[in-house]
Amino acid sequence: MPIYEFRCQRCHNIFELLALKKDDSVEVKCPKCGSFEIERVMSKISFTADRSERTKITNRECPSGTCSTLEVPGPEK
């Protein structure tokens, strides 16, 4: 079940909502001011890794400019 982040356009409150089903027809209301003027925002990601392993960032040229690849330590394939 994904957690979505929303921002109220009236009071600028940012809040999360747990999606219990795939139905997008649910009206989202700001828990602070009650406004229905809501926009979905891009959520930040977070992860932790064992200190003995390092996260590796690789930059390379691509048609749209510079592209980056993030390699996160984890179980081997």
mmCIF file of N, CA and C in Angstrom:
data_model
loop_
_atom_site.group_PDB
_atom_site.id
_atom_site.type_symbol
_atom_site.label_atom_id
_atom_site.label_comp_id
_atom_site.label_asym_id
_atom_site.label_seq_id
_atom_site.Cartn_x
_atom_site.Cartn_y
_atom_site.Cartn_z
ATOM 1 N N MET A 1 0.837 -1.170 0.000
ATOM 2 C CA MET A 1 0.000 0.000 0.000
ATOM 3 C C MET A 1 0.889 1.242 0.000
ATOM 4 N N PRO A 2 0.832 2.029 -1.044
ATOM 5 C CA PRO A 2 1.699 3.208 -1.114
ATOM 6 C C PRO A 2 1.216 4.344 -0.210
ATOM 7 N N ILE A 3 2.172 5.156 0.211
ATOM 8 C CA ILE A 3 1.867 6.371 0.960
ATOM 9 C C ILE A 3 2.140 7.539 0.021
ATOM 10 N N TYR A 4 1.142 8.407 -0.163
ATOM 11 C CA TYR A 4 1.276 9.560 -1.040
ATOM 12 C C TYR A 4 1.419 10.828 -0.209
ATOM 13 N N GLU A 5 2.172 11.805 -0.730
ATOM 14 C CA GLU A 5 2.317 13.103 -0.079
ATOM 15 C C GLU A 5 1.502 14.121 -0.852
ATOM 16 N N PHE A 6 0.838 15.005 -0.115
ATOM 17 C CA PHE A 6 0.016 16.050 -0.706
ATOM 18 C C PHE A 6 0.359 17.393 -0.079
ATOM 19 N N ARG A 7 0.097 18.488 -0.823
ATOM 20 C CA ARG A 7 0.261 19.849 -0.312
ATOM 21 C C ARG A 7 -1.054 20.590 -0.508
ATOM 22 N N CYS A 8 -1.503 21.229 0.557
ATOM 23 C CA CYS A 8 -2.711 22.042 0.484
ATOM 24 C C CYS A 8 -2.354 23.365 -0.188
ATOM 25 N N GLN A 9 -3.104 23.748 -1.218
ATOM 26 C CA GLN A 9 -2.829 24.992 -1.925
ATOM 27 C C GLN A 9 -3.316 26.204 -1.138
ATOM 28 N N ARG A 10 -4.174 25.991 -0.169
ATOM 29 C CA ARG A 10 -4.686 27.103 0.640
ATOM 30 C C ARG A 10 -3.745 27.429 1.806
ATOM 31 N N CYS A 11 -3.394 26.431 2.636
ATOM 32 C CA CYS A 11 -2.572 26.697 3.833
ATOM 33 C C CYS A 11 -1.141 26.174 3.707
ATOM 34 N N HIS A 12 -0.813 25.513 2.582
ATOM 35 C CA HIS A 12 0.528 24.987 2.279
ATOM 36 C C HIS A 12 0.975 23.863 3.219
ATOM 37 N N ASN A 13 0.038 23.255 3.923
ATOM 38 C CA ASN A 13 0.333 22.113 4.781
ATOM 39 C C ASN A 13 0.702 20.912 3.912
ATOM 40 N N ILE A 14 1.766 20.190 4.275
ATOM 41 C CA ILE A 14 2.153 18.966 3.570
ATOM 42 C C ILE A 14 1.800 17.793 4.472
ATOM 43 N N PHE A 15 1.087 16.811 3.903
ATOM 44 C CA PHE A 15 0.650 15.661 4.691
ATOM 45 C C PHE A 15 0.690 14.405 3.844
ATOM 46 N N GLU A 16 0.637 13.254 4.522
ATOM 47 C CA GLU A 16 0.693 11.954 3.848
ATOM 48 C C GLU A 16 -0.657 11.265 3.924
ATOM 49 N N LEU A 17 -0.914 10.401 2.942
ATOM 50 C CA LEU A 17 -2.150 9.626 2.904
ATOM 51 C C LEU A 17 -1.815 8.207 2.462
ATOM 52 N N LEU A 18 -2.244 7.236 3.234
ATOM 53 C CA LEU A 18 -2.038 5.829 2.901
ATOM 54 C C LEU A 18 -3.141 5.395 1.943
ATOM 55 N N ALA A 19 -2.762 4.865 0.779
ATOM 56 C CA ALA A 19 -3.740 4.407 -0.208
ATOM 57 C C ALA A 19 -4.122 2.968 0.115
ATOM 58 N N LEU A 20 -5.357 2.764 0.538
ATOM 59 C CA LEU A 20 -5.809 1.429 0.916
ATOM 60 C C LEU A 20 -6.252 0.599 -0.276
ATOM 61 N N LYS A 21 -6.583 1.265 -1.380
ATOM 62 C CA LYS A 21 -6.978 0.553 -2.596
ATOM 63 C C LYS A 21 -6.570 1.375 -3.806
ATOM 64 N N LYS A 22 -6.724 0.828 -4.990
ATOM 65 C CA LYS A 22 -6.287 1.495 -6.214
ATOM 66 C C LYS A 22 -7.277 2.539 -6.717
ATOM 67 N N ASP A 23 -8.334 2.804 -5.985
ATOM 68 C CA ASP A 23 -9.370 3.737 -6.407
ATOM 69 C C ASP A 23 -8.876 5.172 -6.262
ATOM 70 N N ASP A 24 -8.689 5.883 -7.388
ATOM 71 C CA ASP A 24 -8.213 7.266 -7.359
ATOM 72 C C ASP A 24 -9.342 8.279 -7.184
ATOM 73 N N SER A 25 -10.584 7.828 -7.064
ATOM 74 C CA SER A 25 -11.717 8.745 -6.993
ATOM 75 C C SER A 25 -11.969 9.287 -5.584
ATOM 76 N N VAL A 26 -11.133 8.934 -4.623
ATOM 77 C CA VAL A 26 -11.296 9.412 -3.255
ATOM 78 C C VAL A 26 -10.903 10.883 -3.187
ATOM 79 N N GLU A 27 -11.773 11.718 -2.594
ATOM 80 C CA GLU A 27 -11.452 13.129 -2.442
ATOM 81 C C GLU A 27 -10.523 13.311 -1.253
ATOM 82 N N VAL A 28 -9.436 14.024 -1.474
ATOM 83 C CA VAL A 28 -8.457 14.261 -0.422
ATOM 84 C C VAL A 28 -8.719 15.635 0.173
ATOM 85 N N LYS A 29 -8.749 15.681 1.501
ATOM 86 C CA LYS A 29 -9.032 16.926 2.220
ATOM 87 C C LYS A 29 -7.866 17.227 3.159
ATOM 88 N N CYS A 30 -7.471 18.492 3.248
ATOM 89 C CA CYS A 30 -6.385 18.900 4.134
ATOM 90 C C CYS A 30 -6.806 18.692 5.588
ATOM 91 N N PRO A 31 -6.008 17.960 6.373
ATOM 92 C CA PRO A 31 -6.358 17.731 7.774
ATOM 93 C C PRO A 31 -6.220 18.984 8.641
ATOM 94 N N LYS A 32 -5.511 20.001 8.143
ATOM 95 C CA LYS A 32 -5.292 21.223 8.923
ATOM 96 C C LYS A 32 -6.413 22.245 8.728
ATOM 97 N N CYS A 33 -6.767 22.539 7.460
ATOM 98 C CA CYS A 33 -7.764 23.589 7.206
ATOM 99 C C CYS A 33 -9.051 23.066 6.572
ATOM 100 N N GLY A 34 -9.069 21.797 6.138
ATOM 101 C CA GLY A 34 -10.271 21.207 5.558
ATOM 102 C C GLY A 34 -10.481 21.498 4.084
ATOM 103 N N SER A 35 -9.531 22.168 3.441
ATOM 104 C CA SER A 35 -9.662 22.515 2.030
ATOM 105 C C SER A 35 -9.518 21.279 1.140
ATOM 106 N N PHE A 36 -10.240 21.296 0.014
ATOM 107 C CA PHE A 36 -10.111 20.246 -0.991
ATOM 108 C C PHE A 36 -9.159 20.670 -2.114
ATOM 109 N N GLU A 37 -8.549 21.867 -1.997
ATOM 110 C CA GLU A 37 -7.595 22.365 -2.992
ATOM 111 C C GLU A 37 -6.231 21.736 -2.698
ATOM 112 N N ILE A 38 -6.038 20.521 -3.196
ATOM 113 C CA ILE A 38 -4.876 19.703 -2.863
ATOM 114 C C ILE A 38 -4.108 19.354 -4.132
ATOM 115 N N GLU A 39 -2.777 19.310 -4.025
ATOM 116 C CA GLU A 39 -1.958 18.811 -5.130
ATOM 117 C C GLU A 39 -1.029 17.731 -4.599
ATOM 118 N N ARG A 40 -0.807 16.716 -5.411
ATOM 119 C CA ARG A 40 0.100 15.640 -5.019
ATOM 120 C C ARG A 40 1.522 16.101 -5.298
ATOM 121 N N VAL A 41 2.433 15.862 -4.356
ATOM 122 C CA VAL A 41 3.822 16.281 -4.519
ATOM 123 C C VAL A 41 4.730 15.061 -4.632
ATOM 124 N N MET A 42 5.895 15.264 -5.213
ATOM 125 C CA MET A 42 6.872 14.196 -5.354
ATOM 126 C C MET A 42 7.445 13.879 -3.980
ATOM 127 N N SER A 43 7.373 12.638 -3.584
ATOM 128 C CA SER A 43 7.887 12.222 -2.279
ATOM 129 C C SER A 43 9.392 12.026 -2.334
ATOM 130 N N LYS A 44 10.053 12.257 -1.219
ATOM 131 C CA LYS A 44 11.485 12.004 -1.101
ATOM 132 C C LYS A 44 11.680 10.532 -0.773
ATOM 133 N N ILE A 45 12.818 9.992 -1.164
ATOM 134 C CA ILE A 45 13.111 8.608 -0.811
ATOM 135 C C ILE A 45 14.137 8.590 0.313
ATOM 136 N N SER A 46 14.140 7.521 1.043
ATOM 137 C CA SER A 46 15.095 7.359 2.125
ATOM 138 C C SER A 46 15.500 5.897 2.189
ATOM 139 N N PHE A 47 16.765 5.650 2.481
ATOM 140 C CA PHE A 47 17.218 4.279 2.647
ATOM 141 C C PHE A 47 18.416 4.276 3.585
ATOM 142 N N THR A 48 18.687 3.126 4.145
ATOM 143 C CA THR A 48 19.878 2.956 4.973
ATOM 144 C C THR A 48 20.654 1.770 4.427
ATOM 145 N N ALA A 49 21.947 1.797 4.624
ATOM 146 C CA ALA A 49 22.791 0.704 4.141
ATOM 147 C C ALA A 49 23.825 0.382 5.207
ATOM 148 N N ASP A 50 24.342 -0.811 5.141
ATOM 149 C CA ASP A 50 25.415 -1.232 6.036
ATOM 150 C C ASP A 50 26.627 -0.331 5.791
ATOM 151 N N ARG A 51 27.255 0.134 6.838
ATOM 152 C CA ARG A 51 28.392 1.052 6.699
ATOM 153 C C ARG A 51 29.570 0.425 5.952
ATOM 154 N N SER A 52 29.668 -0.890 5.926
ATOM 155 C CA SER A 52 30.788 -1.529 5.239
ATOM 156 C C SER A 52 30.621 -1.468 3.720
ATOM 157 N N GLU A 53 29.413 -1.220 3.258
ATOM 158 C CA GLU A 53 29.159 -1.104 1.824
ATOM 159 C C GLU A 53 28.923 0.362 1.492
ATOM 160 N N ARG A 54 29.314 0.771 0.313
ATOM 161 C CA ARG A 54 29.172 2.169 -0.081
ATOM 162 C C ARG A 54 28.163 2.312 -1.214
ATOM 163 N N THR A 55 27.494 3.464 -1.197
ATOM 164 C CA THR A 55 26.614 3.828 -2.296
ATOM 165 C C THR A 55 27.481 4.491 -3.361
ATOM 166 N N LYS A 56 27.285 4.127 -4.625
ATOM 167 C CA LYS A 56 28.120 4.626 -5.709
ATOM 168 C C LYS A 56 27.261 5.439 -6.676
ATOM 169 N N ILE A 57 27.705 6.655 -6.982
ATOM 170 C CA ILE A 57 27.004 7.501 -7.946
ATOM 171 C C ILE A 57 27.890 7.637 -9.177
ATOM 172 N N THR A 58 27.329 7.341 -10.349
ATOM 173 C CA THR A 58 28.058 7.425 -11.605
ATOM 174 C C THR A 58 27.385 8.466 -12.492
ATOM 175 N N ASN A 59 28.155 9.428 -13.001
ATOM 176 C CA ASN A 59 27.623 10.437 -13.922
ATOM 177 C C ASN A 59 28.112 10.125 -15.326
ATOM 178 N N ARG A 60 27.247 10.316 -16.308
ATOM 179 C CA ARG A 60 27.626 10.080 -17.690
ATOM 180 C C ARG A 60 26.821 11.012 -18.588
ATOM 181 N N GLU A 61 27.300 11.214 -19.797
ATOM 182 C CA GLU A 61 26.583 12.041 -20.761
ATOM 183 C C GLU A 61 25.443 11.237 -21.370
ATOM 184 N N CYS A 62 24.331 11.893 -21.619
ATOM 185 C CA CYS A 62 23.208 11.255 -22.303
ATOM 186 C C CYS A 62 22.528 12.314 -23.167
ATOM 187 N N PRO A 63 21.626 11.943 -24.078
ATOM 188 C CA PRO A 63 21.025 12.889 -25.014
ATOM 189 C C PRO A 63 20.369 14.111 -24.353
ATOM 190 N N SER A 64 19.830 13.950 -23.150
ATOM 191 C CA SER A 64 19.138 15.068 -22.504
ATOM 192 C C SER A 64 20.060 15.895 -21.614
ATOM 193 N N GLY A 65 21.359 15.595 -21.581
ATOM 194 C CA GLY A 65 22.289 16.332 -20.730
ATOM 195 C C GLY A 65 23.142 15.372 -19.945
ATOM 196 N N THR A 66 23.184 15.542 -18.634
ATOM 197 C CA THR A 66 23.950 14.652 -17.768
ATOM 198 C C THR A 66 23.006 13.727 -17.032
ATOM 199 N N CYS A 67 23.301 12.448 -17.037
ATOM 200 C CA CYS A 67 22.481 11.462 -16.340
ATOM 201 C C CYS A 67 23.301 10.869 -15.203
ATOM 202 N N SER A 68 22.644 10.508 -14.133
ATOM 203 C CA SER A 68 23.323 9.898 -12.991
ATOM 204 C C SER A 68 22.709 8.550 -12.694
ATOM 205 N N THR A 69 23.533 7.634 -12.223
ATOM 206 C CA THR A 69 23.077 6.320 -11.792
ATOM 207 C C THR A 69 23.457 6.164 -10.331
ATOM 208 N N LEU A 70 22.528 5.702 -9.516
ATOM 209 C CA LEU A 70 22.760 5.483 -8.096
ATOM 210 C C LEU A 70 22.736 3.991 -7.836
ATOM 211 N N GLU A 71 23.866 3.439 -7.394
ATOM 212 C CA GLU A 71 23.952 2.017 -7.071
ATOM 213 C C GLU A 71 23.900 1.868 -5.559
ATOM 214 N N VAL A 72 22.828 1.252 -5.057
ATOM 215 C CA VAL A 72 22.621 1.085 -3.626
ATOM 216 C C VAL A 72 23.023 -0.330 -3.233
ATOM 217 N N PRO A 73 23.841 -0.485 -2.187
ATOM 218 C CA PRO A 73 24.235 -1.829 -1.754
ATOM 219 C C PRO A 73 23.019 -2.654 -1.354
ATOM 220 N N GLY A 74 23.084 -3.924 -1.614
ATOM 221 C CA GLY A 74 21.982 -4.804 -1.254
ATOM 222 C C GLY A 74 22.351 -6.238 -1.557
ATOM 223 N N PRO A 75 21.375 -7.131 -1.474
ATOM 224 C CA PRO A 75 21.663 -8.534 -1.758
ATOM 225 C C PRO A 75 22.098 -8.715 -3.208
ATOM 226 N N GLU A 76 23.001 -9.648 -3.426
ATOM 227 C CA GLU A 76 23.473 -9.907 -4.780
ATOM 228 C C GLU A 76 22.415 -10.635 -5.576
ATOM 229 N N LYS A 77 22.439 -10.419 -6.897
ATOM 230 C CA LYS A 77 21.448 -11.046 -7.777
ATOM 231 C C LYS A 77 21.807 -12.479 -8.047
#
